[in-house]
CSV table of N, CA and C in Angstrom, one decimal:
chain,number,residue,atom,x,y,z
A,766,VAL,N,-1.5,17.2,-21.1
A,766,VAL,CA,-1.2,17.5,-19.7
A,766,VAL,C,0.2,17.0,-19.3
A,767,GLN,N,1.0,17.8,-18.7
A,767,GLN,CA,2.3,17.4,-18.1
A,767,GLN,C,2.2,17.3,-16.6
A,768,LEU,N,2.7,16.3,-16.0
A,768,LEU,CA,2.7,16.1,-14.6
A,768,LEU,C,4.1,16.2,-14.0
A,769,GLN,N,4.3,16.8,-12.9
A,769,GLN,CA,5.6,17.0,-12.3
A,769,GLN,C,5.5,16.5,-10.8
A,770,ALA,N,6.1,15.4,-10.5
A,770,ALA,CA,6.0,14.9,-9.2
A,770,ALA,C,7.3,15.4,-8.4
A,771,SER,N,7.1,15.6,-7.1
A,771,SER,CA,8.2,16.1,-6.3
A,771,SER,C,7.9,15.7,-4.8
A,772,GLY,N,8.9,15.9,-4.0
A,772,GLY,CA,8.7,15.7,-2.6
A,772,GLY,C,9.3,14.5,-2.0
A,773,GLY,N,9.9,13.6,-2.8
A,773,GLY,CA,10.5,12.4,-2.3
A,773,GLY,C,11.8,12.8,-1.6
A,774,GLY,N,12.3,11.8,-0.9
A,774,GLY,CA,13.5,11.9,-0.2
A,774,GLY,C,13.8,10.8,0.7
A,775,LEU,N,14.8,11.0,1.6
A,775,LEU,CA,15.1,9.9,2.6
A,775,LEU,C,14.5,10.2,3.9
A,776,VAL,N,13.9,9.2,4.5
A,776,VAL,CA,13.2,9.4,5.8
A,776,VAL,C,13.4,8.2,6.6
A,777,GLN,N,13.4,8.3,7.9
A,777,GLN,CA,13.5,7.2,8.8
A,777,GLN,C,12.2,6.5,8.9
A,778,ALA,N,12.2,5.2,9.2
A,778,ALA,CA,11.0,4.5,9.4
A,778,ALA,C,10.1,5.1,10.5
A,779,GLY,N,8.9,5.3,10.2
A,779,GLY,CA,8.0,6.0,11.1
A,779,GLY,C,7.8,7.4,10.8
A,780,GLY,N,8.6,7.9,9.9
A,780,GLY,CA,8.5,9.3,9.5
A,780,GLY,C,7.5,9.6,8.5
A,781,SER,N,7.5,10.9,8.0
A,781,SER,CA,6.4,11.3,7.1
A,781,SER,C,7.1,12.1,5.9
A,782,LEU,N,6.3,12.0,4.8
A,782,LEU,CA,6.7,12.8,3.6
A,782,LEU,C,5.4,13.3,3.0
A,783,ARG,N,5.5,14.4,2.3
A,783,ARG,CA,4.3,14.8,1.4
A,783,ARG,C,4.8,14.9,0.0
A,784,LEU,N,4.2,14.2,-0.9
A,784,LEU,CA,4.5,14.2,-2.3
A,784,LEU,C,3.5,15.2,-3.0
A,785,SER,N,4.0,15.9,-4.0
A,785,SER,CA,3.2,16.8,-4.8
A,785,SER,C,3.2,16.4,-6.2
A,786,CYS,N,2.1,16.6,-6.9
A,786,CYS,CA,2.1,16.4,-8.3
A,786,CYS,C,1.4,17.6,-9.0
A,787,ALA,N,2.2,18.4,-9.6
A,787,ALA,CA,1.8,19.6,-10.3
A,787,ALA,C,1.5,19.3,-11.7
A,788,ALA,N,0.3,19.7,-12.1
A,788,ALA,CA,-0.2,19.5,-13.5
A,788,ALA,C,-0.1,20.8,-14.3
A,789,SER,N,0.1,20.7,-15.6
A,789,SER,CA,0.2,21.9,-16.4
A,789,SER,C,-1.1,22.4,-16.8
A,790,GLY,N,-2.2,21.7,-16.5
A,790,GLY,CA,-3.5,22.1,-16.8
A,790,GLY,C,-4.5,21.4,-16.0
A,791,ARG,N,-5.8,21.5,-16.3
A,791,ARG,CA,-6.8,20.9,-15.5
A,791,ARG,C,-6.7,19.4,-15.7
A,792,THR,N,-6.9,18.7,-14.6
A,792,THR,CA,-6.9,17.2,-14.6
A,792,THR,C,-8.3,16.7,-14.0
A,793,PHE,N,-8.6,15.5,-14.4
A,793,PHE,CA,-9.7,14.8,-13.8
A,793,PHE,C,-9.3,13.9,-12.7
A,794,ALA,N,-9.6,12.6,-12.8
A,794,ALA,CA,-9.1,11.7,-11.7
A,794,ALA,C,-7.6,11.6,-11.7
A,795,MET,N,-7.1,11.5,-10.5
A,795,MET,CA,-5.6,11.4,-10.3
A,795,MET,C,-5.3,10.2,-9.5
A,796,GLY,N,-4.1,9.7,-9.7
A,796,GLY,CA,-3.7,8.5,-9.0
A,796,GLY,C,-2.2,8.6,-8.6
A,797,TRP,N,-1.8,7.9,-7.6
A,797,TRP,CA,-0.4,7.7,-7.2
A,797,TRP,C,-0.1,6.2,-7.3
A,798,PHE,N,1.0,5.9,-7.9
A,798,PHE,CA,1.5,4.5,-8.1
A,798,PHE,C,2.9,4.5,-7.6
A,799,ARG,N,3.4,3.3,-7.3
A,799,ARG,CA,4.9,3.2,-6.9
A,799,ARG,C,5.4,1.9,-7.5
A,800,GLN,N,6.8,2.0,-7.7
A,800,GLN,CA,7.5,0.8,-8.2
A,800,GLN,C,8.8,0.7,-7.4
A,801,ALA,N,8.9,-0.4,-6.7
A,801,ALA,CA,10.2,-0.7,-6.0
A,801,ALA,C,11.1,-1.5,-6.9
A,802,PRO,N,12.4,-1.5,-6.7
A,802,PRO,CA,13.3,-2.3,-7.5
A,802,PRO,C,12.9,-3.8,-7.6
A,803,GLY,N,12.9,-4.3,-8.8
A,803,GLY,CA,12.5,-5.7,-8.9
A,803,GLY,C,11.1,-6.1,-8.8
A,804,LYS,N,10.3,-5.0,-8.6
A,804,LYS,CA,8.8,-5.3,-8.4
A,804,LYS,C,8.0,-4.6,-9.5
A,805,GLU,N,6.8,-5.0,-9.6
A,805,GLU,CA,5.9,-4.4,-10.6
A,805,GLU,C,5.3,-3.1,-10.0
A,806,ARG,N,5.0,-2.2,-10.9
A,806,ARG,CA,4.3,-1.0,-10.4
A,806,ARG,C,3.0,-1.4,-9.7
A,807,GLU,N,2.7,-0.7,-8.7
A,807,GLU,CA,1.4,-1.0,-7.9
A,807,GLU,C,0.7,0.3,-7.6
A,808,PHE,N,-0.6,0.2,-7.5
A,808,PHE,CA,-1.5,1.3,-7.2
A,808,PHE,C,-1.3,1.6,-5.7
A,809,VAL,N,-1.3,2.9,-5.4
A,809,VAL,CA,-1.2,3.4,-4.0
A,809,VAL,C,-2.5,4.1,-3.6
A,810,ALA,N,-2.9,5.1,-4.4
A,810,ALA,CA,-4.1,5.9,-4.0
A,810,ALA,C,-4.6,6.6,-5.2
A,811,GLY,N,-5.9,6.9,-5.1
A,811,GLY,CA,-6.6,7.6,-6.2
A,811,GLY,C,-7.6,8.6,-5.7
A,812,ILE,N,-7.9,9.6,-6.4
A,812,ILE,CA,-8.8,10.6,-6.0
A,812,ILE,C,-9.7,11.1,-7.2
A,813,ASN,N,-10.9,11.3,-7.0
A,813,ASN,CA,-11.8,11.7,-8.1
A,813,ASN,C,-11.6,13.2,-8.4
A,814,VAL,N,-12.4,13.7,-9.4
A,814,VAL,CA,-12.1,15.0,-9.9
A,814,VAL,C,-12.5,16.1,-8.9
A,815,SER,N,-13.4,15.8,-8.1
A,815,SER,CA,-13.8,16.8,-7.1
A,815,SER,C,-13.0,16.8,-5.8
A,816,GLY,N,-12.4,15.6,-5.6
A,816,GLY,CA,-11.6,15.4,-4.4
A,816,GLY,C,-12.4,14.8,-3.2
A,817,ARG,N,-13.7,14.5,-3.5
A,817,ARG,CA,-14.6,14.0,-2.4
A,817,ARG,C,-14.4,12.5,-2.3
A,818,PHE,N,-14.0,11.8,-3.3
A,818,PHE,CA,-13.9,10.4,-3.3
A,818,PHE,C,-12.4,10.0,-3.4
A,819,THR,N,-11.9,9.2,-2.4
A,819,THR,CA,-10.6,8.7,-2.4
A,819,THR,C,-10.6,7.2,-2.3
A,820,TYR,N,-9.5,6.6,-2.7
A,820,TYR,CA,-9.4,5.1,-2.8
A,820,TYR,C,-8.0,4.7,-2.5
A,821,TYR,N,-7.7,3.7,-1.7
A,821,TYR,CA,-6.4,3.4,-1.3
A,821,TYR,C,-6.1,1.9,-1.4
A,822,ALA,N,-4.9,1.6,-1.6
A,822,ALA,CA,-4.4,0.2,-1.5
A,822,ALA,C,-4.5,-0.2,-0.1
A,823,ASP,N,-4.8,-1.5,0.2
A,823,ASP,CA,-4.8,-1.9,1.6
A,823,ASP,C,-3.5,-1.7,2.3
A,824,SER,N,-2.4,-1.8,1.6
A,824,SER,CA,-1.1,-1.6,2.3
A,824,SER,C,-0.8,-0.3,2.8
A,825,VAL,N,-1.6,0.8,2.4
A,825,VAL,CA,-1.3,2.1,2.8
A,825,VAL,C,-2.5,2.7,3.5
A,826,LYS,N,-3.6,2.0,3.5
A,826,LYS,CA,-4.8,2.6,4.1
A,826,LYS,C,-4.6,2.9,5.6
A,827,GLY,N,-5.0,4.1,6.0
A,827,GLY,CA,-4.8,4.6,7.3
A,827,GLY,C,-3.5,5.3,7.6
A,828,ARG,N,-2.6,5.2,6.7
A,828,ARG,CA,-1.3,5.8,6.8
A,828,ARG,C,-1.1,6.9,5.8
A,829,PHE,N,-1.6,6.7,4.6
A,829,PHE,CA,-1.4,7.7,3.5
A,829,PHE,C,-2.8,8.4,3.2
A,830,THR,N,-2.6,9.7,2.8
A,830,THR,CA,-3.8,10.5,2.5
A,830,THR,C,-3.6,11.2,1.1
A,831,ILE,N,-4.5,11.0,0.2
A,831,ILE,CA,-4.4,11.7,-1.1
A,831,ILE,C,-5.4,12.8,-1.0
A,832,SER,N,-5.0,13.9,-1.6
A,832,SER,CA,-5.8,15.1,-1.7
A,832,SER,C,-5.5,15.9,-2.9
A,833,ARG,N,-6.2,16.9,-3.2
A,833,ARG,CA,-6.0,17.7,-4.4
A,833,ARG,C,-6.4,19.2,-4.1
A,834,ASP,N,-5.8,20.1,-4.8
A,834,ASP,CA,-6.2,21.5,-4.9
A,834,ASP,C,-6.4,21.8,-6.3
A,835,ASN,N,-7.6,21.8,-6.8
A,835,ASN,CA,-7.9,22.1,-8.2
A,835,ASN,C,-7.6,23.5,-8.6
A,836,ALA,N,-7.6,24.4,-7.7
A,836,ALA,CA,-7.2,25.8,-8.0
A,836,ALA,C,-5.7,25.9,-8.4
A,837,LYS,N,-4.9,25.0,-7.9
A,837,LYS,CA,-3.5,24.9,-8.2
A,837,LYS,C,-3.1,23.8,-9.1
A,838,ASN,N,-4.1,23.0,-9.6
A,838,ASN,CA,-3.9,21.9,-10.5
A,838,ASN,C,-2.8,21.0,-9.9
A,839,THR,N,-3.0,20.7,-8.6
A,839,THR,CA,-2.0,19.9,-7.9
A,839,THR,C,-2.6,18.9,-7.0
A,840,ALA,N,-2.0,17.7,-7.0
A,840,ALA,CA,-2.5,16.6,-6.1
A,840,ALA,C,-1.4,16.3,-5.2
A,841,TYR,N,-1.7,15.8,-4.0
A,841,TYR,CA,-0.8,15.5,-3.0
A,841,TYR,C,-0.9,14.1,-2.4
A,842,LEU,N,0.1,13.6,-1.9
A,842,LEU,CA,0.1,12.3,-1.2
A,842,LEU,C,0.8,12.5,0.1
A,843,ARG,N,0.1,12.5,1.2
A,843,ARG,CA,0.7,12.6,2.5
A,843,ARG,C,0.9,11.2,3.0
A,844,MET,N,2.2,10.9,3.4
A,844,MET,CA,2.6,9.6,3.8
A,844,MET,C,3.1,9.7,5.2
A,845,ASN,N,2.3,9.0,6.1
A,845,ASN,CA,2.7,9.0,7.5
A,845,ASN,C,3.1,7.5,7.9
A,846,GLY,N,3.8,7.4,9.0
A,846,GLY,CA,4.2,6.0,9.4
A,846,GLY,C,4.9,5.2,8.4
A,847,LEU,N,5.8,5.8,7.7
A,847,LEU,CA,6.5,5.1,6.6
A,847,LEU,C,7.3,3.9,7.1
A,848,LYS,N,7.2,2.9,6.2
A,848,LYS,CA,7.9,1.6,6.5
A,848,LYS,C,8.9,1.4,5.4
A,849,PRO,N,9.9,0.6,5.7
A,849,PRO,CA,10.9,0.3,4.7
A,849,PRO,C,10.3,-0.3,3.4
A,850,GLU,N,9.2,-1.0,3.5
A,850,GLU,CA,8.6,-1.6,2.3
A,850,GLU,C,7.8,-0.5,1.5
A,851,ASP,N,7.7,0.7,2.0
A,851,ASP,CA,7.2,1.8,1.2
A,851,ASP,C,8.2,2.4,0.3
A,852,ALA,N,9.4,2.1,0.4
A,852,ALA,CA,10.5,2.7,-0.4
A,852,ALA,C,10.3,2.3,-1.9
A,853,ALA,N,10.2,3.3,-2.7
A,853,ALA,CA,10.0,3.1,-4.1
A,853,ALA,C,10.1,4.4,-4.9
A,854,ILE,N,10.0,4.3,-6.2
A,854,ILE,CA,9.7,5.5,-7.0
A,854,ILE,C,8.2,5.7,-7.1
A,855,TYR,N,7.8,6.9,-6.7
A,855,TYR,CA,6.4,7.2,-6.7
A,855,TYR,C,6.0,8.0,-7.9
A,856,TYR,N,5.0,7.6,-8.6
A,856,TYR,CA,4.5,8.2,-9.8
A,856,TYR,C,3.1,8.8,-9.6
A,857,CYS,N,2.9,9.9,-10.2
A,857,CYS,CA,1.5,10.4,-10.2
A,857,CYS,C,1.0,10.2,-11.7
A,858,ALA,N,-0.3,10.1,-11.8
A,858,ALA,CA,-0.9,9.9,-13.1
A,858,ALA,C,-2.3,10.5,-13.1
A,859,SER,N,-2.8,10.8,-14.3
A,859,SER,CA,-4.1,11.4,-14.5
A,859,SER,C,-4.9,10.6,-15.6
A,860,ARG,N,-6.2,10.6,-15.5
A,860,ARG,CA,-7.0,10.0,-16.5
A,860,ARG,C,-8.2,10.8,-16.8
A,861,TYR,N,-8.7,10.7,-18.0
A,861,TYR,CA,-9.9,11.5,-18.4
A,861,TYR,C,-11.2,10.9,-18.0
A,862,TYR,N,-11.3,10.6,-16.7
A,862,TYR,CA,-12.5,10.1,-16.1
A,862,TYR,C,-12.7,10.8,-14.8
A,863,TYR,N,-13.9,10.9,-14.3
A,863,TYR,CA,-14.2,11.5,-13.1
A,863,TYR,C,-13.6,10.7,-11.9
A,864,ASP,N,-13.6,9.4,-12.0
A,864,ASP,CA,-13.2,8.6,-10.9
A,864,ASP,C,-11.9,7.9,-11.2
A,865,PRO,N,-11.1,7.6,-10.1
A,865,PRO,CA,-9.8,7.0,-10.3
A,865,PRO,C,-10.0,5.5,-10.5
A,866,ALA,N,-8.9,4.9,-10.9
A,866,ALA,CA,-8.8,3.5,-11.1
A,866,ALA,C,-7.6,2.9,-10.5
A,867,ASP,N,-7.5,1.6,-10.2
A,867,ASP,CA,-6.3,1.1,-9.6
A,867,ASP,C,-5.4,0.3,-10.6
A,868,GLN,N,-5.8,0.5,-11.9
A,868,GLN,CA,-5.0,-0.1,-13.0
A,868,GLN,C,-4.2,1.0,-13.7
A,869,GLY,N,-2.9,0.8,-13.7
A,869,GLY,CA,-2.1,1.8,-14.4
A,869,GLY,C,-2.4,2.1,-15.8
A,870,GLY,N,-2.8,1.0,-16.5
A,870,GLY,CA,-3.2,1.2,-17.9
A,870,GLY,C,-4.4,2.0,-18.2
A,871,SER,N,-5.1,2.4,-17.1
A,871,SER,CA,-6.3,3.2,-17.3
A,871,SER,C,-6.0,4.7,-17.2
A,872,TYR,N,-4.7,5.0,-17.0
A,872,TYR,CA,-4.3,6.4,-16.9
A,872,TYR,C,-3.7,6.9,-18.2
A,873,ASP,N,-3.9,8.2,-18.5
A,873,ASP,CA,-3.5,8.8,-19.8
A,873,ASP,C,-2.1,9.5,-19.7
A,874,TYR,N,-1.9,10.1,-18.5
A,874,TYR,CA,-0.6,10.9,-18.4
A,874,TYR,C,0.1,10.5,-17.1
A,875,TRP,N,1.4,10.5,-17.2
A,875,TRP,CA,2.2,10.1,-16.0
A,875,TRP,C,3.3,11.2,-15.8
A,876,GLY,N,3.6,11.4,-14.5
A,876,GLY,CA,4.7,12.2,-14.1
A,876,GLY,C,6.0,11.4,-14.2
A,877,GLN,N,7.1,12.0,-13.9
A,877,GLN,CA,8.4,11.4,-14.1
A,877,GLN,C,8.8,10.5,-12.9
A,878,GLY,N,8.2,10.7,-11.7
A,878,GLY,CA,8.5,9.9,-10.6
A,878,GLY,C,9.4,10.6,-9.6
A,879,THR,N,9.2,10.3,-8.3
A,879,THR,CA,10.0,10.9,-7.3
A,879,THR,C,10.4,9.7,-6.3
A,880,LEU,N,11.7,9.7,-5.9
A,880,LEU,CA,12.2,8.6,-5.1
A,880,LEU,C,11.9,8.8,-3.7
A,881,VAL,N,11.4,7.8,-3.0
A,881,VAL,CA,11.2,7.7,-1.6
A,881,VAL,C,12.1,6.6,-1.0
A,882,THR,N,12.9,6.9,-0.1
A,882,THR,CA,13.8,6.0,0.5
A,882,THR,C,13.5,6.0,2.0
A,883,VAL,N,13.3,4.8,2.6
A,883,VAL,CA,12.9,4.7,4.0
A,883,VAL,C,14.0,3.8,4.7
A,884,SER,N,14.7,4.4,5.7
A,884,SER,CA,15.7,3.7,6.4
A,884,SER,C,15.1,3.1,7.6
A,885,SER,N,15.6,1.9,8.0
A,885,SER,CA,15.0,1.2,9.1
A,885,SER,C,15.9,1.4,10.4
């Protein structure tokens, strides 16, 4: 499976973006991760195969929403109320399990990343 992340860009603090992750085929659980300069990659959000179960990092809970459209083999990350500390390269990932995980090592495939910049 190949994953293509898109939708990043420059946004002012308080603004919104929607990231997309298009897969070349069927995927199971999906996750979004991010990595800021000088920091380790961190989990952001995950969604199970059906889309009924979602899981968020505390830092984004209430502001970000993960969703998926299985007919389009695409996952999304809607980001509202963006803060400067949200700036990072965002990566989507998939794993061969029904449920997501918050450890990057649990994922089998990764997209190339899309850059999110938040100005204060």
